[in-house]
CSV table of C-alpha atoms and ligand atoms in Angstrom, one decimal:
chain,number,residue,atom,x,y,z
A,1,UNK,CA,-15.4,-1.5,-26.7
A,2,UNK,CA,-17.7,-3.1,-24.3
A,3,UNK,CA,-17.2,-4.8,-21.3
A,4,UNK,CA,-17.2,-8.4,-20.9
A,5,UNK,CA,-18.0,-10.3,-17.7
A,6,UNK,CA,-16.2,-13.6,-17.8
A,7,UNK,CA,-14.4,-13.6,-14.0
A,8,UNK,CA,-15.4,-16.8,-12.3
A,9,UNK,CA,-15.4,-18.3,-9.3
A,10,UNK,CA,-16.6,-21.8,-8.6
A,11,UNK,CA,-18.7,-23.0,-5.4
A,12,UNK,CA,-20.1,-19.7,-3.0
A,13,UNK,CA,-19.9,-20.6,0.1
A,14,UNK,CA,-18.3,-16.4,2.1
A,15,UNK,CA,-15.4,-17.0,4.2
A,16,UNK,CA,-16.0,-18.4,7.7
A,17,UNK,CA,-14.3,-19.2,10.6
A,18,UNK,CA,-16.0,-23.2,10.3
A,19,UNK,CA,-16.6,-23.4,6.7
A,20,UNK,CA,-13.7,-24.2,4.8
A,21,UNK,CA,-13.6,-22.1,1.8
A,22,UNK,CA,-12.8,-23.8,-1.4
A,23,UNK,CA,-12.9,-21.1,-3.6
A,24,UNK,CA,-10.5,-20.2,-6.3
A,25,UNK,CA,-10.7,-16.9,-8.4
A,26,UNK,CA,-9.8,-16.8,-11.6
A,27,UNK,CA,-6.7,-14.6,-12.4
A,28,UNK,CA,-7.0,-15.7,-16.5
A,29,UNK,CA,-8.9,-12.9,-17.9
A,30,UNK,CA,-9.2,-12.3,-21.9
A,31,UNK,CA,-10.1,-8.5,-22.2
A,32,UNK,CA,-9.0,-5.4,-24.5
A,33,UNK,CA,-10.3,-3.1,-22.9
A,34,UNK,CA,-7.6,0.3,-22.5
A,35,UNK,CA,-8.1,2.0,-18.5
A,36,UNK,CA,-5.7,5.0,-17.7
A,37,UNK,CA,-4.7,5.1,-14.2
A,38,UNK,CA,-3.8,8.2,-12.3
A,39,UNK,CA,-2.9,8.8,-8.9
A,40,UNK,CA,-2.2,11.6,-6.8
A,41,UNK,CA,-2.7,11.0,-3.6
A,42,UNK,CA,-0.1,12.0,-1.6
A,43,UNK,CA,3.1,13.0,-2.9
A,44,UNK,CA,3.3,10.8,-6.6
A,45,UNK,CA,1.6,12.2,-9.0
A,46,UNK,CA,1.5,9.0,-11.7
A,47,UNK,CA,-0.4,7.9,-14.9
A,48,UNK,CA,-0.5,4.5,-16.6
A,49,UNK,CA,-2.2,2.2,-19.2
A,50,UNK,CA,-3.6,-1.5,-17.9
A,51,UNK,CA,-5.1,-3.7,-20.9
A,52,UNK,CA,-7.8,-5.7,-19.7
A,53,UNK,CA,-7.1,-6.0,-15.7
A,54,UNK,CA,-3.5,-7.4,-16.7
A,55,UNK,CA,-1.2,-5.9,-18.9
A,56,UNK,CA,0.7,-3.1,-17.4
A,57,UNK,CA,1.0,-0.6,-21.1
A,58,UNK,CA,2.5,2.4,-19.6
A,59,UNK,CA,3.4,3.7,-15.7
A,60,UNK,CA,5.5,6.8,-15.0
A,61,UNK,CA,5.5,8.1,-11.6
A,62,UNK,CA,6.6,11.8,-11.1
A,63,UNK,CA,8.2,11.8,-7.6
A,64,UNK,CA,7.5,15.0,-4.9
A,65,UNK,CA,10.5,13.4,-2.8
A,66,UNK,CA,12.5,17.0,-3.9
A,67,UNK,CA,9.7,19.2,-2.8
A,68,UNK,CA,9.5,18.0,0.5
A,69,UNK,CA,12.6,16.9,1.7
A,70,UNK,CA,13.3,19.7,3.1
A,71,UNK,CA,10.5,19.9,5.1
A,72,UNK,CA,11.1,16.2,7.2
A,73,UNK,CA,7.4,14.9,5.8
A,74,UNK,CA,4.6,15.5,3.3
A,75,UNK,CA,3.5,19.5,3.0
A,76,UNK,CA,-0.1,19.4,2.1
A,77,UNK,CA,-0.7,22.6,0.2
A,78,UNK,CA,3.4,22.1,-2.0
A,79,UNK,CA,1.4,18.4,-2.7
A,80,UNK,CA,-1.5,20.1,-4.7
A,81,UNK,CA,0.7,23.0,-6.1
A,82,UNK,CA,3.5,20.2,-7.8
A,83,UNK,CA,0.3,17.9,-8.6
A,84,UNK,CA,-1.4,20.5,-10.1
A,85,UNK,CA,2.2,21.0,-12.4
A,86,UNK,CA,2.5,16.9,-13.7
A,87,UNK,CA,-0.1,16.2,-14.3
A,88,UNK,CA,-1.1,16.6,-17.7
A,89,UNK,CA,3.1,16.0,-18.2
A,90,UNK,CA,2.3,12.0,-16.1
A,91,UNK,CA,-0.4,11.8,-18.2
A,92,UNK,CA,0.9,12.5,-22.2
A,93,UNK,CA,4.0,10.8,-21.5
A,94,UNK,CA,2.1,7.7,-19.9
A,95,UNK,CA,-0.3,7.5,-23.1
A,96,UNK,CA,3.2,8.4,-26.0
A,97,UNK,CA,5.4,5.4,-23.9
A,98,UNK,CA,2.1,3.2,-24.8
A,99,UNK,CA,2.1,4.1,-27.8
A,100,UNK,CA,-1.9,5.5,-27.2
A,101,UNK,CA,-4.2,8.5,-28.0
A,102,UNK,CA,-6.2,10.0,-25.2
A,103,UNK,CA,-9.1,9.0,-27.5
A,104,UNK,CA,-8.0,5.1,-27.7
A,105,UNK,CA,-8.7,4.8,-24.1
A,106,UNK,CA,-11.9,3.6,-23.2
A,107,UNK,CA,-11.8,4.5,-19.2
A,108,UNK,CA,-10.5,6.8,-17.3
A,109,UNK,CA,-9.9,5.9,-14.0
A,110,UNK,CA,-8.8,7.4,-10.8
A,111,UNK,CA,-8.6,7.7,-6.7
A,112,UNK,CA,-10.8,9.5,-4.8
A,113,UNK,CA,-9.7,9.0,-1.6
A,114,UNK,CA,-8.1,7.6,1.3
A,115,UNK,CA,-5.4,10.7,1.0
A,116,UNK,CA,-4.7,14.7,0.6
A,117,UNK,CA,-8.1,16.1,0.0
A,118,UNK,CA,-6.5,19.3,-2.4
A,119,UNK,CA,-3.8,16.3,-3.4
A,120,UNK,CA,-7.0,14.1,-4.4
A,121,UNK,CA,-8.7,17.1,-5.3
A,122,UNK,CA,-6.5,18.1,-8.0
A,123,UNK,CA,-6.5,14.3,-9.4
A,124,UNK,CA,-10.0,13.8,-9.5
A,125,UNK,CA,-10.7,17.3,-11.7
A,126,UNK,CA,-8.2,16.4,-14.2
A,127,UNK,CA,-9.8,13.1,-14.7
A,128,UNK,CA,-13.5,14.0,-14.7
A,129,UNK,CA,-12.4,17.1,-17.3
A,130,UNK,CA,-11.2,15.0,-19.7
A,131,UNK,CA,-13.6,11.7,-19.7
A,132,UNK,CA,-15.9,14.3,-19.9
A,133,UNK,CA,-14.2,15.5,-22.9
A,134,UNK,CA,-12.9,12.8,-24.4
A,135,UNK,CA,-17.1,11.0,-23.7
A,136,UNK,CA,-15.2,8.2,-21.7
A,137,UNK,CA,-17.3,6.7,-18.3
A,138,UNK,CA,-15.3,7.9,-14.8
A,139,UNK,CA,-14.2,5.1,-12.2
A,140,UNK,CA,-13.7,5.7,-8.7
A,141,UNK,CA,-10.8,3.3,-7.1
A,142,UNK,CA,-10.1,3.8,-3.2
A,143,UNK,CA,-6.4,4.3,-2.7
A,144,UNK,CA,-6.7,1.3,-0.6
A,145,UNK,CA,-8.0,-1.6,-3.2
A,146,UNK,CA,-5.5,-0.3,-5.9
A,147,UNK,CA,-2.6,-1.6,-3.1
A,148,UNK,CA,-4.4,-4.3,-3.1
A,149,UNK,CA,-4.4,-4.9,-7.4
A,150,UNK,CA,-1.3,-3.8,-7.5
A,151,UNK,CA,-0.6,-7.6,-6.8
A,152,UNK,CA,-2.6,-9.0,-9.1
A,153,UNK,CA,-2.7,-7.0,-12.0
A,154,UNK,CA,1.1,-9.1,-11.2
A,155,UNK,CA,0.4,-12.2,-10.5
A,156,UNK,CA,-1.7,-11.8,-13.9
A,157,UNK,CA,1.0,-10.6,-16.0
A,158,UNK,CA,3.3,-13.1,-14.5
A,159,UNK,CA,0.6,-16.0,-16.3
A,160,UNK,CA,0.0,-17.4,-12.3
A,161,UNK,CA,-3.7,-19.7,-13.0
A,162,UNK,CA,-6.0,-18.6,-10.0
A,163,UNK,CA,-5.9,-17.3,-6.2
A,164,UNK,CA,-7.3,-19.3,-3.8
A,165,UNK,CA,-9.9,-18.0,-0.8
A,166,UNK,CA,-9.9,-16.7,2.0
A,167,UNK,CA,-7.6,-13.2,0.6
A,168,UNK,CA,-6.1,-11.1,3.2
A,169,UNK,CA,-4.4,-8.6,2.3
A,170,UNK,CA,-2.0,-5.9,4.8
A,171,UNK,CA,-1.8,-2.6,3.3
A,172,UNK,CA,1.1,-1.4,4.6
A,173,UNK,CA,2.3,2.2,3.6
A,174,UNK,CA,3.1,5.6,5.1
A,175,UNK,CA,-0.7,7.0,6.1
A,176,UNK,CA,-1.9,2.7,6.1
A,177,UNK,CA,-1.4,-0.4,7.8
A,178,UNK,CA,-4.5,-1.7,7.3
A,179,UNK,CA,-5.7,-5.7,7.5
A,180,UNK,CA,-8.2,-6.4,4.2
A,181,UNK,CA,-9.9,-10.0,3.9
A,182,UNK,CA,-10.5,-9.4,0.1
A,183,UNK,CA,-13.8,-11.6,-1.4
A,184,UNK,CA,-14.8,-12.1,-4.8
A,185,UNK,CA,-18.7,-12.2,-5.4
A,186,UNK,CA,-20.5,-12.1,-9.0
A,187,UNK,CA,-18.3,-9.6,-10.8
A,188,UNK,CA,-16.6,-7.5,-8.2
A,189,UNK,CA,-14.3,-7.2,-5.1
A,190,UNK,CA,-15.4,-6.5,-1.6
A,191,UNK,CA,-13.6,-6.3,1.9
A,192,UNK,CA,-13.9,-6.8,4.9
A,193,UNK,CA,-11.1,-4.9,7.9
A,194,UNK,CA,-10.5,-7.0,10.6
A,195,UNK,CA,-7.2,-4.5,12.0
A,196,UNK,CA,-6.2,-1.4,11.3
A,197,UNK,CA,-3.3,0.8,13.3
A,198,UNK,CA,-5.3,2.9,16.2
A,199,UNK,CA,-2.0,5.6,15.6
A,200,UNK,CA,0.7,5.8,13.6
A,201,UNK,CA,1.1,3.7,10.2
A,202,UNK,CA,4.2,1.2,10.0
A,203,UNK,CA,5.8,3.9,7.0
A,204,UNK,CA,4.9,6.8,9.0
A,205,UNK,CA,7.0,5.0,11.6
A,206,UNK,CA,9.8,5.0,9.8
A,207,UNK,CA,9.4,8.0,8.2
A,208,UNK,CA,9.6,9.7,12.3
A,209,UNK,CA,12.1,7.6,13.8
A,210,UNK,CA,14.5,8.6,10.5
A,211,UNK,CA,13.6,12.6,11.2
A,212,UNK,CA,14.3,12.3,14.4
A,213,UNK,CA,18.2,10.0,13.8
A,214,UNK,CA,18.8,13.3,11.5
A,215,UNK,CA,18.2,10.5,8.5
A,216,UNK,CA,16.4,12.0,5.8
A,217,UNK,CA,13.0,11.3,3.4
A,218,UNK,CA,11.3,9.1,3.5
A,219,UNK,CA,12.4,7.6,5.4
A,220,UNK,CA,11.7,3.6,5.1
A,221,UNK,CA,14.0,3.6,2.0
A,222,UNK,CA,17.4,4.6,3.6
A,223,UNK,CA,16.2,2.4,7.7
A,224,UNK,CA,16.5,-0.5,5.1
A,225,UNK,CA,19.3,0.1,3.5
A,226,UNK,CA,21.2,0.4,6.3
A,227,UNK,CA,19.6,-1.8,9.2
A,228,UNK,CA,21.4,-4.1,7.4
A,229,UNK,CA,25.0,-2.6,9.2
A,230,UNK,CA,23.4,-2.7,12.3
A,231,UNK,CA,23.0,-5.6,14.8
A,232,UNK,CA,18.8,-5.9,15.2
A,233,UNK,CA,19.8,-7.6,18.8
A,234,UNK,CA,20.6,-4.6,20.2
A,235,UNK,CA,17.9,-2.3,22.0
A,236,UNK,CA,14.9,-4.5,22.8
A,237,UNK,CA,11.4,-2.9,21.3
A,238,UNK,CA,7.6,-3.7,23.0
A,239,UNK,CA,4.5,-3.4,21.7
A,240,UNK,CA,1.5,-2.5,23.1
A,241,UNK,CA,-1.3,-5.6,23.8
A,242,UNK,CA,-4.3,-4.5,22.7
A,243,UNK,CA,-8.0,-4.9,23.8
A,244,UNK,CA,-10.2,-5.7,21.3
A,245,UNK,CA,-13.3,-4.1,22.9
A,246,UNK,CA,-16.8,-5.8,22.3
A,247,UNK,CA,-16.6,-7.3,18.6
A,248,UNK,CA,-18.6,-6.0,15.8
A,249,UNK,CA,-20.5,-7.6,13.9
A,250,UNK,CA,-20.0,-7.6,10.1
A,251,UNK,CA,-21.9,-7.2,7.7
A,252,UNK,CA,-20.4,-9.5,4.1
A,253,UNK,CA,-22.2,-10.7,1.6
A,254,UNK,CA,-25.5,-9.5,2.4
A,255,UNK,CA,-25.1,-11.2,5.7
A,256,UNK,CA,-25.0,-11.0,9.1
A,257,UNK,CA,-22.2,-12.9,10.7
A,258,UNK,CA,-21.2,-13.6,14.4
A,259,UNK,CA,-18.5,-11.9,15.8
A,260,UNK,CA,-15.1,-11.4,13.7
A,261,UNK,CA,-12.1,-11.3,15.8
A,262,UNK,CA,-10.1,-8.2,15.1
A,263,UNK,CA,-6.2,-7.5,14.8
A,264,UNK,CA,-5.3,-3.7,15.4
A,265,UNK,CA,-1.9,-2.7,14.9
A,266,UNK,CA,-0.1,0.5,17.3
A,267,UNK,CA,3.1,2.4,15.6
A,268,UNK,CA,3.4,5.3,17.6
A,269,UNK,CA,4.8,4.2,20.9
A,270,UNK,CA,7.7,2.8,19.2
A,271,UNK,CA,8.6,6.1,17.6
A,272,UNK,CA,8.4,7.8,21.7
A,273,UNK,CA,10.8,4.6,22.7
A,274,UNK,CA,13.2,5.5,19.9
A,275,UNK,CA,13.1,9.2,21.7
A,276,UNK,CA,13.6,8.5,25.1
A,277,UNK,CA,16.5,6.3,24.0
A,278,UNK,CA,18.2,9.3,21.8
A,279,UNK,CA,17.2,11.1,25.1
A,280,UNK,CA,19.3,9.2,27.6
A,281,UNK,CA,21.9,8.1,25.9
A,282,UNK,CA,23.0,11.7,24.7
A,283,UNK,CA,23.1,11.6,20.8
A,284,UNK,CA,21.6,14.7,19.5
A,285,UNK,CA,24.4,16.6,18.9
A,286,UNK,CA,25.5,13.1,17.0
A,287,UNK,CA,22.6,13.7,14.8
A,288,UNK,CA,22.9,17.3,14.5
A,289,UNK,CA,25.6,16.5,12.8
A,290,UNK,CA,24.4,14.1,10.7
A,291,UNK,CA,21.5,16.1,9.5
A,292,UNK,CA,24.0,18.7,7.5
A,293,UNK,CA,26.4,15.8,6.5
A,294,UNK,CA,23.4,14.7,4.4
A,295,UNK,CA,22.3,17.7,3.6
A,296,UNK,CA,25.0,18.6,1.6
A,297,UNK,CA,25.4,15.2,-0.3
A,298,UNK,CA,22.8,15.3,-2.9
A,299,UNK,CA,22.0,11.3,-3.9
A,300,UNK,CA,23.3,9.7,-0.1
A,301,UNK,CA,25.2,6.2,-1.0
A,302,UNK,CA,25.3,3.0,1.6
A,303,UNK,CA,29.1,5.2,2.3
A,304,UNK,CA,28.0,8.1,3.3
A,305,UNK,CA,25.6,6.4,5.8
A,306,UNK,CA,28.3,4.6,7.3
A,307,UNK,CA,30.5,7.7,8.0
A,308,UNK,CA,28.0,9.5,9.3
A,309,UNK,CA,25.8,6.4,11.4
A,310,UNK,CA,27.9,5.6,14.7
A,311,UNK,CA,27.2,2.1,15.9
A,312,UNK,CA,24.6,3.1,18.5
A,313,UNK,CA,22.9,4.9,15.5
A,314,UNK,CA,23.7,1.8,13.8
A,315,UNK,CA,22.2,-0.7,16.6
A,316,UNK,CA,18.9,1.7,16.6
A,317,UNK,CA,17.9,0.9,13.4
A,318,UNK,CA,18.2,-2.5,12.6
A,319,UNK,CA,16.7,-2.8,15.7
A,320,UNK,CA,13.2,-0.8,15.3
A,321,UNK,CA,13.4,-2.2,11.8
A,322,UNK,CA,13.5,-6.0,13.3
A,323,UNK,CA,11.0,-4.7,15.9
A,324,UNK,CA,8.2,-3.0,13.2
A,325,UNK,CA,9.1,-6.6,11.5
A,326,UNK,CA,8.3,-9.1,13.7
A,327,UNK,CA,4.8,-6.7,15.1
A,328,UNK,CA,3.3,-6.6,11.3
A,329,UNK,CA,3.8,-9.9,10.4
A,330,UNK,CA,3.6,-11.9,14.0
A,331,UNK,CA,-0.2,-9.6,13.8
A,332,UNK,CA,-0.9,-10.3,10.3
A,333,UNK,CA,-0.1,-14.4,10.6
A,334,UNK,CA,-1.6,-14.7,13.8
A,335,UNK,CA,-4.7,-13.1,11.4
A,336,UNK,CA,-4.3,-16.1,9.1
A,337,UNK,CA,-4.3,-18.2,11.4
A,338,UNK,CA,-7.8,-17.4,13.1
A,339,UNK,CA,-9.2,-16.8,9.1
A,340,UNK,CA,-7.3,-20.2,7.6
A,341,UNK,CA,-5.9,-18.0,4.8
A,342,UNK,CA,-4.0,-19.1,1.8
A,343,UNK,CA,-3.4,-16.1,0.1
A,344,UNK,CA,-1.4,-13.1,1.8
A,345,UNK,CA,-1.5,-10.1,-0.3
A,346,UNK,CA,1.4,-7.4,1.5
A,347,UNK,CA,1.4,-4.2,-0.4
A,348,UNK,CA,1.9,-0.6,0.2
A,349,UNK,CA,5.7,1.1,0.1
A,350,UNK,CA,6.6,-0.7,3.4
A,351,UNK,CA,5.8,-4.0,2.0
A,352,UNK,CA,8.9,-3.2,-0.9
A,353,UNK,CA,11.3,-3.8,2.8
A,354,UNK,CA,13.9,-6.1,2.3
A,355,UNK,CA,13.6,-7.5,5.9
A,356,UNK,CA,10.1,-7.4,6.1
A,357,UNK,CA,9.2,-9.0,2.4
A,358,UNK,CA,12.0,-11.8,4.1
A,359,UNK,CA,9.6,-11.9,7.7
A,360,UNK,CA,7.2,-12.7,6.2
A,361,UNK,CA,8.8,-15.5,3.1
A,362,UNK,CA,10.0,-17.1,6.8
A,363,UNK,CA,6.6,-17.3,8.9
A,364,UNK,CA,4.8,-18.7,5.6
A,365,UNK,CA,6.8,-21.0,4.9
A,366,UNK,CA,5.6,-24.5,5.4
A,367,UNK,CA,2.1,-23.4,6.4
A,368,UNK,CA,-0.9,-22.9,4.1
A,369,UNK,CA,-0.5,-19.6,4.2
A,370,UNK,CA,0.9,-18.2,0.2
A,371,UNK,CA,2.3,-14.8,-0.4
A,372,UNK,CA,2.7,-11.9,-2.8
A,373,UNK,CA,3.8,-9.2,-2.7
A,374,UNK,CA,3.9,-6.4,-4.9
A,375,UNK,CA,7.4,-5.7,-7.4
A,376,UNK,CA,9.0,-2.9,-6.1
A,377,UNK,CA,8.4,-0.3,-8.4
A,378,UNK,CA,4.5,-1.9,-7.6
A,379,UNK,CA,4.4,-1.3,-4.0
A,380,UNK,CA,5.0,2.6,-3.9
A,381,UNK,CA,2.7,4.7,-5.3
A,382,UNK,CA,1.5,4.4,-8.4
A,383,UNK,CA,-1.3,4.9,-11.3
A,384,UNK,CA,-1.4,0.9,-12.4
A,385,UNK,CA,-2.6,-0.3,-9.4
A,386,UNK,CA,-5.6,2.3,-9.9
A,387,UNK,CA,-6.0,1.1,-13.6
A,388,UNK,CA,-5.8,-2.8,-13.0
A,389,UNK,CA,-8.2,-2.0,-9.7
A,390,UNK,CA,-10.7,-0.4,-12.0
A,391,UNK,CA,-10.7,-3.6,-14.0
A,392,UNK,CA,-13.5,-5.3,-12.3
A,393,UNK,CA,-15.5,-2.0,-12.5
A,394,UNK,CA,-15.6,-1.7,-15.8
A,395,UNK,CA,-16.7,-5.0,-16.1
A,396,UNK,CA,-19.8,-4.8,-14.2
A,397,UNK,CA,-20.4,-0.9,-15.7
A,398,UNK,CA,-19.6,0.5,-12.0
A,399,UNK,CA,-19.1,4.1,-13.5
A,400,UNK,CA,-19.1,7.5,-11.2
A,401,UNK,CA,-20.8,10.2,-12.6
A,402,UNK,CA,-19.7,14.5,-12.5
A,403,UNK,CA,-20.6,14.2,-9.0
A,404,UNK,CA,-18.1,12.2,-8.2
A,405,UNK,CA,-15.3,14.6,-5.3
A,406,UNK,CA,-12.6,13.8,-3.0
A,407,UNK,CA,-13.0,11.7,-0.6
A,408,UNK,CA,-9.8,12.1,2.3
A,409,UNK,CA,-11.6,9.8,4.8
A,410,UNK,CA,-13.2,7.1,2.2
A,411,UNK,CA,-13.4,3.5,3.1
A,412,UNK,CA,-12.6,0.3,1.4
A,413,UNK,CA,-15.6,-1.7,1.9
B,1,KG4,O1,2.6,3.3,-0.3
B,1,KG4,P1,2.7,4.1,0.0
B,1,KG4,O2,3.5,4.8,-1.4
B,1,KG4,O3,2.1,6.4,0.1
B,1,KG4,C1,0.8,5.6,1.3
B,1,KG4,O4,-0.3,5.2,0.4
B,1,KG4,O5,1.4,6.3,2.5
B,1,KG4,O6,4.2,4.6,0.9
B,1,KG4,C2,5.0,5.6,1.4
B,1,KG4,C3,5.4,5.3,3.0
B,1,KG4,C4,6.8,5.8,3.4
B,1,KG4,O7,7.0,6.1,4.7
B,1,KG4,C5,8.2,5.1,2.9
B,1,KG4,O8,9.4,5.7,3.7
B,1,KG4,C6,7.4,3.7,2.9
B,1,KG4,O9,6.6,3.1,2.4
B,1,KG4,N1,8.6,3.0,2.3
B,1,KG4,C7,9.6,2.1,2.5
B,1,KG4,C8,10.3,1.6,1.9
B,1,KG4,N2,10.2,2.0,0.6
B,1,KG4,C9,9.2,3.1,1.1
B,1,KG4,N3,9.7,1.2,4.4
B,1,KG4,C10,9.9,0.4,4.6
B,1,KG4,N4,11.4,-0.1,3.6
B,1,KG4,C11,11.7,0.6,2.4
B,1,KG4,N5,12.0,0.1,1.8
B,2,ZN,ZN1,0.0,4.4,-1.1
């Protein structure tokens, strides 16, 4: 199947503070290209088939939570070993679910960064071998771009017509807390970073706080489910006022634009604040008892957490979540105002958080910003988002050579 070009843009002005951006990106596509996506950047081995950038045909995710849980975080060497074990069966399962053979796939897309170097390398090597053996094009995809396209894939699938510019994406996960203006020119997507975390990612703060409180791993989903039992106003957390040094000139659409305001985040301080609270309130013994208690339960349910957490802990958890959600929403909505954003995409593992979704929805209500999230399954790492992000590269023939490599610190542009 040959790539055709149909994605259309009306108008032409680039996003700029004083220019009203009236362009719309057509989400309607009529493509039959079958792209096999492969994802192995962190602790999920995933494969998926997406047709025409709009139809999720199959998606398989092998989680490594059980492997890493005893360590309270991802152990890179174990992650690579698990990927090696899982890549072939997961890919076969995705093809089988789709009722397809390797030969029927049109292109192989793979995450080549950012992420854990060894983990990325397993997926990239596997995808390169497949592309070479099958004689199919190889498409390298940035993991962060994948998270952004998880939302676009599902919007297309729902039959949404257009996406209004300017588009801002908050990618908030275990490894990233980034704000990108996303623009579509010609056949491709272009991104401008207007904010990122100066230290820990938001998901990392959730995971470290949960670990500190003896709640288990990964912490985000656990905090999400138990925060509703505590008082979010019990403990006050404050965030640093971040000073933005000399503003950088940014290069977009082949021309230098004037200063662009930045909206950075910082989440290492709140983790330290939780630690101080724990120490000053003598909570260590209760935490140790909880850790041991939860180790005895294979799949703890709400009642187990309630039984093993006293009121003070539940209040602390609720307050932590409320503070994180408040800061993420406030900074992102300030960026929306600054850049006259019309569409806000909130994506990445932390976008699965129910309080975060509610907070963005409430903040956007009555404003001109339309906020969109992926489904919960596509918020966390998966390969459907990689196959979806590869679609516009397929259209424009942006293929990777067999010398493409894993890049742990790959930037998104
Ligand atoms: O996108 P993802 O699967 O992997 C990375 O690219 O990092 O995100 C994983 C992160 C973890 O930190 C996890 O705790 C967090 O997303 N997470 C959540 C929730 N579900 C996953 N954080 C808060 N609330 C959730 N419901
Ligand atoms: Zn991710």
